[in-house]
Amino acid sequence: MRAEPLRLGPNGPDTPRLAPRFLAFGIAIILTVTGLGLRLFQLQVAQGADVETRVEQQLTADRPIPVSRGLMYDRKGRLLVQNVPTFVLRVLPAELPFEDRPDVAERISRLTDIPARKIIERLDAHTGSQYELVRVADIETETARVIAEDPGLFPGVRVDLEARRSYPHGRLMAHTLGWTGRISGPEYQRLQADGYYPEDLLGKAGLEATYEDVLRGTYGLERVDLDGQGHELHAPDVLREPVAGRSLELTIDTEVQKDAEKALRWAMNIVGVKRGAFLAMNPQNGEILAMVSLPNYDNNKFAQGISTSEYRKLLRDPHKPMLNVAINEQYPPGSTYKLVTGAGALADGKISPTSRVKSEPFIEIGKWKYWDWNKEGWGPLTIFGGFGHSSDTFFYRLSGMLGIDRLAYWAHQFGFGKPTGIELPGEAAGIVPTDDWKRRTLNEGYFTGELYQAGIGQGYNSSTALQVLNAYAALANGGTLYKPQLVRKILGPDGKVEERVQPEVIRQLDIDKSVLRTMRVAARRVVTIRHTYNLVDLPIVVAGKSGTAEFGVKDKQGRLPF
């Protein structure tokens, strides 16, 4: 081997020089280590207390303690709404690795028939803590057993038992009782401050909605400590005790409701219509004994979680089963409105009980003829004969005597043109036209022919079935117009009465008692002349009023349905 010669410089042997890139690399390492050291010092010393607090917050979760929703009973204590135990599937995101989501969602889908993509969308939509359970679906007992037997295939999946709303009579009282459903995003934003949670139940229709605050109760609150995997370390601490919801005793009588529905179906079948309402009220206090609306729907479907296709089918049904015909729909009241015209003419002194007014085949105004329904007329009639036979030309003349504004005044006295205030959402107000109303609405005043039509409950007039019933209840009881009532008592969680709902008076009719006595006798005449089938043969004394009204769209022959 050849040895390299030793190079000598002027000051001794030469030393090798470091390349510039090695020098830069060394400086970078020194700076990096120094920076990491400073950051470590900051985390451990300067911010140690703050980081520790954050860790504690992440491993501590507050969660609601659910309470039982209040029940509903009829006036005789029969159960109308109850809570039944049901299995519910939930997912804890912290225990379900992200890469396992598709497989787990597919397994759940095969058991529940919920598309896997819907399950993943539900998990992705959850914006809360990873330690909060996300509700996926109600499940059958067999499905719950399968998941419980092999938890390794379902990481993060929990099966809990919770109460679901159940309506034992199903369709019978669906429009009155309503239903509950999961709270929507906008509803949660609005109600979050009131103690609601993202997976909460909420009254959506009927009494379930109106009495939400009473039925729901107040959730409790507990705090639980979790380990890094989200498992509970010990029993939770109760921060706030729950308060169970209160229950309702209704004015409805289940047996009367059944009879009412049977009678309504019978009548609808005879006349060939697809929609109808039947109401029964105690005229002495406004309590509703029966409220039937057909067609109806099964509120259990909503409580169980109705499918989108089923819900769309209900909404698209031309006969509108979701609407309560008794209060949400308004129609011309027809001849039932003759109570207003007759009572108003008597009260204003336009006629007396013995006055005779000519009933003829028609009244002519210019080229227009306003016909009596029987096309023959009845000759001179008192209010008893006019009301009994329901003569149109008789009441044309009475409405002409009153004028549109006085006719409207008496209509308002009897409760037309304004919601009754019954404890159900969506009640229609109806229309009681006046001269001012027509000028504001159609930019023209009232014509005589339109006034005639208003006197028999046609033209621009519209009302709900409940308004008609309430007006006749005021006639029956001697002049007190009550607010219709569906709830009699509010019961505590122990079943004891906490509050008795007292009858509420809307007004005392501004009318002489003698006028109401005359109109009651006239209403009895409707029955005794057999204008209403054979009600006179009943073992009780019955009075009332028949009513037929045209409405809707004309057919090919130019005829309106009635």
CSV table of N, CA, C and O in Angstrom, one decimal, residues 40-108:
chain,number,residue,atom,x,y,z
A,40,LEU,N,-42.0,21.8,24.7
A,40,LEU,CA,-42.3,20.8,25.7
A,40,LEU,C,-42.3,21.5,27.1
A,40,LEU,O,-43.2,21.2,27.9
A,41,PHE,N,-41.4,22.5,27.3
A,41,PHE,CA,-41.4,23.3,28.5
A,41,PHE,C,-42.8,24.0,28.6
A,41,PHE,O,-43.4,24.1,29.7
A,42,GLN,N,-43.2,24.6,27.5
A,42,GLN,CA,-44.5,25.4,27.5
A,42,GLN,C,-45.7,24.5,27.9
A,42,GLN,O,-46.5,24.8,28.7
A,43,LEU,N,-45.7,23.3,27.3
A,43,LEU,CA,-46.9,22.4,27.5
A,43,LEU,C,-46.8,21.8,29.0
A,43,LEU,O,-47.9,21.8,29.6
A,44,GLN,N,-45.6,21.5,29.5
A,44,GLN,CA,-45.6,20.8,30.8
A,44,GLN,C,-45.6,21.8,31.9
A,44,GLN,O,-46.2,21.5,33.0
A,45,VAL,N,-45.1,23.0,31.7
A,45,VAL,CA,-45.0,23.9,32.8
A,45,VAL,C,-46.0,25.1,32.6
A,45,VAL,O,-46.8,25.3,33.5
A,46,ALA,N,-45.8,25.8,31.5
A,46,ALA,CA,-46.7,27.0,31.3
A,46,ALA,C,-48.1,26.7,31.2
A,46,ALA,O,-49.0,27.4,31.7
A,47,GLN,N,-48.5,25.6,30.3
A,47,GLN,CA,-49.9,25.3,30.1
A,47,GLN,C,-50.3,24.0,30.6
A,47,GLN,O,-51.4,23.5,30.3
A,48,GLY,N,-49.6,23.5,31.5
A,48,GLY,CA,-49.9,22.1,32.1
A,48,GLY,C,-51.2,22.1,32.7
A,48,GLY,O,-52.0,21.1,32.5
A,49,ALA,N,-51.6,23.1,33.5
A,49,ALA,CA,-52.9,23.1,34.2
A,49,ALA,C,-54.0,23.1,33.2
A,49,ALA,O,-55.1,22.5,33.3
A,50,ASP,N,-53.9,24.0,32.1
A,50,ASP,CA,-54.9,24.1,31.1
A,50,ASP,C,-55.2,22.8,30.4
A,50,ASP,O,-56.3,22.4,30.1
A,51,VAL,N,-54.1,22.2,29.9
A,51,VAL,CA,-54.2,20.9,29.2
A,51,VAL,C,-54.9,19.9,30.0
A,51,VAL,O,-55.7,19.1,29.6
A,52,GLU,N,-54.5,19.8,31.3
A,52,GLU,CA,-55.1,18.8,32.2
A,52,GLU,C,-56.6,19.0,32.3
A,52,GLU,O,-57.4,18.1,32.3
A,53,THR,N,-57.0,20.3,32.4
A,53,THR,CA,-58.4,20.6,32.5
A,53,THR,C,-59.2,20.1,31.2
A,53,THR,O,-60.2,19.6,31.3
A,54,ARG,N,-58.5,20.4,30.0
A,54,ARG,CA,-59.2,19.9,28.8
A,54,ARG,C,-59.3,18.4,28.8
A,54,ARG,O,-60.4,17.9,28.3
A,55,VAL,N,-58.3,17.7,29.2
A,55,VAL,CA,-58.4,16.2,29.2
A,55,VAL,C,-59.5,15.8,30.1
A,55,VAL,O,-60.3,14.9,29.8
A,56,GLU,N,-59.7,16.4,31.3
A,56,GLU,CA,-60.7,16.1,32.2
A,56,GLU,C,-62.1,16.3,31.5
A,56,GLU,O,-63.0,15.5,31.7
A,57,GLN,N,-62.2,17.4,30.8
A,57,GLN,CA,-63.5,17.8,30.1
A,57,GLN,C,-63.8,16.7,29.1
A,57,GLN,O,-65.0,16.3,28.9
A,58,GLN,N,-62.8,16.3,28.3
A,58,GLN,CA,-63.1,15.3,27.3
A,58,GLN,C,-63.5,14.0,27.9
A,58,GLN,O,-64.2,13.2,27.2
A,59,LEU,N,-63.1,13.6,29.1
A,59,LEU,CA,-63.4,12.4,29.6
A,59,LEU,C,-64.6,12.4,30.6
A,59,LEU,O,-64.8,11.5,31.4
A,60,THR,N,-65.3,13.6,30.6
A,60,THR,CA,-66.5,13.7,31.5
A,60,THR,C,-67.6,14.1,30.6
A,60,THR,O,-67.5,15.1,29.8
A,61,ALA,N,-68.7,13.4,30.7
A,61,ALA,CA,-69.9,13.7,29.8
A,61,ALA,C,-71.1,13.9,30.7
A,61,ALA,O,-71.4,13.2,31.6
A,62,ASP,N,-71.9,14.9,30.3
A,62,ASP,CA,-73.2,15.1,30.9
A,62,ASP,C,-74.3,14.6,30.0
A,62,ASP,O,-74.2,14.8,28.8
A,63,ARG,N,-75.2,13.8,30.5
A,63,ARG,CA,-76.3,13.3,29.6
A,63,ARG,C,-77.6,13.4,30.3
A,63,ARG,O,-77.7,13.3,31.6
A,64,PRO,N,-78.7,13.5,29.5
A,64,PRO,CA,-80.0,13.6,30.1
A,64,PRO,C,-80.5,12.3,30.7
A,64,PRO,O,-80.1,11.2,30.3
A,65,ILE,N,-81.4,12.4,31.7
A,65,ILE,CA,-82.1,11.3,32.3
A,65,ILE,C,-83.5,11.4,31.8
A,65,ILE,O,-84.3,12.2,32.2
A,66,PRO,N,-83.9,10.5,30.8
A,66,PRO,CA,-85.3,10.6,30.3
A,66,PRO,C,-86.3,10.4,31.3
A,66,PRO,O,-86.1,9.7,32.3
A,67,VAL,N,-87.5,10.9,31.0
A,67,VAL,CA,-88.7,10.6,31.9
A,67,VAL,C,-89.8,10.1,31.1
A,67,VAL,O,-89.9,10.2,29.8
A,68,SER,N,-90.8,9.5,31.7
A,68,SER,CA,-92.0,9.0,31.1
A,68,SER,C,-92.9,10.1,30.7
A,68,SER,O,-93.2,11.0,31.5
A,69,ARG,N,-93.4,10.1,29.4
A,69,ARG,CA,-94.3,11.1,29.0
A,69,ARG,C,-95.7,10.7,29.6
A,69,ARG,O,-96.1,9.6,29.8
A,70,GLY,N,-96.4,11.8,29.9
A,70,GLY,CA,-97.7,11.6,30.5
A,70,GLY,C,-98.7,10.8,29.6
A,70,GLY,O,-98.6,10.8,28.4
A,71,LEU,N,-99.7,10.2,30.2
A,71,LEU,CA,-100.7,9.4,29.5
A,71,LEU,C,-101.9,10.2,29.2
A,71,LEU,O,-102.1,11.4,29.6
A,72,MET,N,-102.9,9.6,28.5
A,72,MET,CA,-104.2,10.3,28.3
A,72,MET,C,-105.3,9.2,28.5
A,72,MET,O,-105.1,8.1,28.1
A,73,TYR,N,-106.4,9.7,29.1
A,73,TYR,CA,-107.5,8.8,29.4
A,73,TYR,C,-108.8,9.5,28.9
A,73,TYR,O,-108.8,10.7,28.7
A,74,ASP,N,-109.8,8.7,28.7
A,74,ASP,CA,-111.1,9.4,28.3
A,74,ASP,C,-111.8,9.8,29.6
A,74,ASP,O,-111.3,9.6,30.7
A,75,ARG,N,-113.0,10.3,29.5
A,75,ARG,CA,-113.7,10.9,30.7
A,75,ARG,C,-114.1,9.8,31.7
A,75,ARG,O,-114.4,10.1,32.9
A,76,LYS,N,-114.0,8.5,31.3
A,76,LYS,CA,-114.4,7.4,32.3
A,76,LYS,C,-113.1,6.6,32.7
A,76,LYS,O,-113.3,5.5,33.2
A,77,GLY,N,-112.0,7.2,32.4
A,77,GLY,CA,-110.7,6.5,32.9
A,77,GLY,C,-110.2,5.5,31.9
A,77,GLY,O,-109.2,4.8,32.3
A,78,ARG,N,-110.7,5.4,30.7
A,78,ARG,CA,-110.2,4.4,29.8
A,78,ARG,C,-108.9,4.9,29.1
A,78,ARG,O,-108.9,6.1,28.7
A,79,LEU,N,-107.9,4.1,29.0
A,79,LEU,CA,-106.6,4.5,28.5
A,79,LEU,C,-106.7,4.8,27.0
A,79,LEU,O,-107.1,3.9,26.2
A,80,LEU,N,-106.2,5.9,26.6
A,80,LEU,CA,-106.2,6.3,25.2
A,80,LEU,C,-104.8,6.4,24.6
A,80,LEU,O,-104.6,6.2,23.4
A,81,VAL,N,-103.9,6.8,25.5
A,81,VAL,CA,-102.5,6.9,25.0
A,81,VAL,C,-101.6,6.3,26.1
A,81,VAL,O,-101.8,6.6,27.3
A,82,GLN,N,-100.6,5.5,25.7
A,82,GLN,CA,-99.8,4.9,26.7
A,82,GLN,C,-98.3,4.8,26.2
A,82,GLN,O,-98.1,5.2,25.0
A,83,ASN,N,-97.4,4.4,27.0
A,83,ASN,CA,-96.0,4.2,26.7
A,83,ASN,C,-95.7,2.7,26.7
A,83,ASN,O,-96.0,2.1,27.7
A,84,VAL,N,-95.1,2.2,25.6
A,84,VAL,CA,-94.8,0.8,25.6
A,84,VAL,C,-93.3,0.7,25.4
A,84,VAL,O,-92.6,1.5,24.7
A,85,PRO,N,-92.6,-0.3,26.1
A,85,PRO,CA,-91.2,-0.5,25.9
A,85,PRO,C,-90.8,-1.0,24.5
A,85,PRO,O,-91.5,-1.8,24.0
A,86,THR,N,-89.8,-0.4,24.0
A,86,THR,CA,-89.3,-0.8,22.7
A,86,THR,C,-87.8,-0.8,22.7
A,86,THR,O,-87.2,0.0,23.4
A,87,PHE,N,-87.1,-1.6,21.9
A,87,PHE,CA,-85.7,-1.6,21.7
A,87,PHE,C,-85.3,-0.6,20.7
A,87,PHE,O,-85.9,-0.4,19.7
A,88,VAL,N,-84.2,0.1,21.0
A,88,VAL,CA,-83.7,1.2,20.1
A,88,VAL,C,-82.2,0.9,19.9
A,88,VAL,O,-81.5,0.6,20.9
A,89,LEU,N,-81.8,1.1,18.7
A,89,LEU,CA,-80.4,0.9,18.4
A,89,LEU,C,-79.7,2.3,18.3
A,89,LEU,O,-80.1,3.2,17.6
A,90,ARG,N,-78.6,2.4,19.0
A,90,ARG,CA,-77.8,3.6,19.0
A,90,ARG,C,-76.3,3.3,18.8
A,90,ARG,O,-75.9,2.1,19.0
A,91,VAL,N,-75.6,4.3,18.3
A,91,VAL,CA,-74.1,4.1,18.0
A,91,VAL,C,-73.3,5.1,18.8
A,91,VAL,O,-73.7,6.3,18.8
A,92,LEU,N,-72.3,4.7,19.5
A,92,LEU,CA,-71.3,5.6,20.1
A,92,LEU,C,-70.2,5.8,19.2
A,92,LEU,O,-69.3,4.9,19.0
A,93,PRO,N,-70.1,7.0,18.5
A,93,PRO,CA,-69.0,7.2,17.5
A,93,PRO,C,-67.6,7.0,18.1
A,93,PRO,O,-66.8,6.5,17.3
A,94,ALA,N,-67.4,7.2,19.3
A,94,ALA,CA,-66.0,7.1,19.9
A,94,ALA,C,-65.6,5.6,19.8
A,94,ALA,O,-64.3,5.3,19.8
A,95,GLU,N,-66.5,4.7,19.9
A,95,GLU,CA,-66.1,3.3,19.9
A,95,GLU,C,-66.2,2.6,18.5
A,95,GLU,O,-66.0,1.4,18.4
A,96,LEU,N,-66.6,3.4,17.5
A,96,LEU,CA,-66.7,2.8,16.1
A,96,LEU,C,-65.6,3.4,15.3
A,96,LEU,O,-65.7,4.6,14.8
A,97,PRO,N,-64.5,2.7,15.0
A,97,PRO,CA,-63.4,3.3,14.2
A,97,PRO,C,-64.0,3.7,12.8
A,97,PRO,O,-64.8,3.0,12.2
A,98,PHE,N,-63.5,4.8,12.3
A,98,PHE,CA,-64.0,5.4,11.1
A,98,PHE,C,-63.9,4.4,9.9
A,98,PHE,O,-64.8,4.3,9.1
A,99,GLU,N,-62.8,3.6,9.8
A,99,GLU,CA,-62.6,2.7,8.7
A,99,GLU,C,-63.6,1.5,8.8
A,99,GLU,O,-63.8,0.8,7.8
A,100,ASP,N,-64.2,1.3,10.0
A,100,ASP,CA,-65.1,0.1,10.2
A,100,ASP,C,-66.6,0.6,9.9
A,100,ASP,O,-67.5,-0.3,9.9
A,101,ARG,N,-66.8,1.8,9.7
A,101,ARG,CA,-68.2,2.3,9.6
A,101,ARG,C,-68.9,1.6,8.4
A,101,ARG,O,-70.1,1.1,8.6
A,102,PRO,N,-68.4,1.5,7.2
A,102,PRO,CA,-69.1,0.9,6.1
A,102,PRO,C,-69.6,-0.6,6.4
A,102,PRO,O,-70.7,-0.9,6.2
A,103,ASP,N,-68.6,-1.3,7.0
A,103,ASP,CA,-69.0,-2.8,7.3
A,103,ASP,C,-70.0,-2.9,8.4
A,103,ASP,O,-71.0,-3.6,8.2
A,104,VAL,N,-69.9,-2.1,9.4
A,104,VAL,CA,-70.9,-2.1,10.5
A,104,VAL,C,-72.2,-1.6,10.0
A,104,VAL,O,-73.3,-2.2,10.3
A,105,ALA,N,-72.2,-0.5,9.2
A,105,ALA,CA,-73.5,0.0,8.7
A,105,ALA,C,-74.2,-1.0,7.8
A,105,ALA,O,-75.4,-1.2,7.8
A,106,GLU,N,-73.4,-1.8,7.0
A,106,GLU,CA,-74.0,-2.8,6.2
A,106,GLU,C,-74.6,-3.9,7.0
A,106,GLU,O,-75.7,-4.5,6.7
A,107,ARG,N,-73.9,-4.3,8.1
A,107,ARG,CA,-74.5,-5.4,9.0
A,107,ARG,C,-75.8,-4.9,9.6
A,107,ARG,O,-76.8,-5.7,9.7
A,108,ILE,N,-75.8,-3.7,10.1
A,108,ILE,CA,-77.1,-3.1,10.6
A,108,ILE,C,-78.1,-3.0,9.6
A,108,ILE,O,-79.3,-3.4,9.9
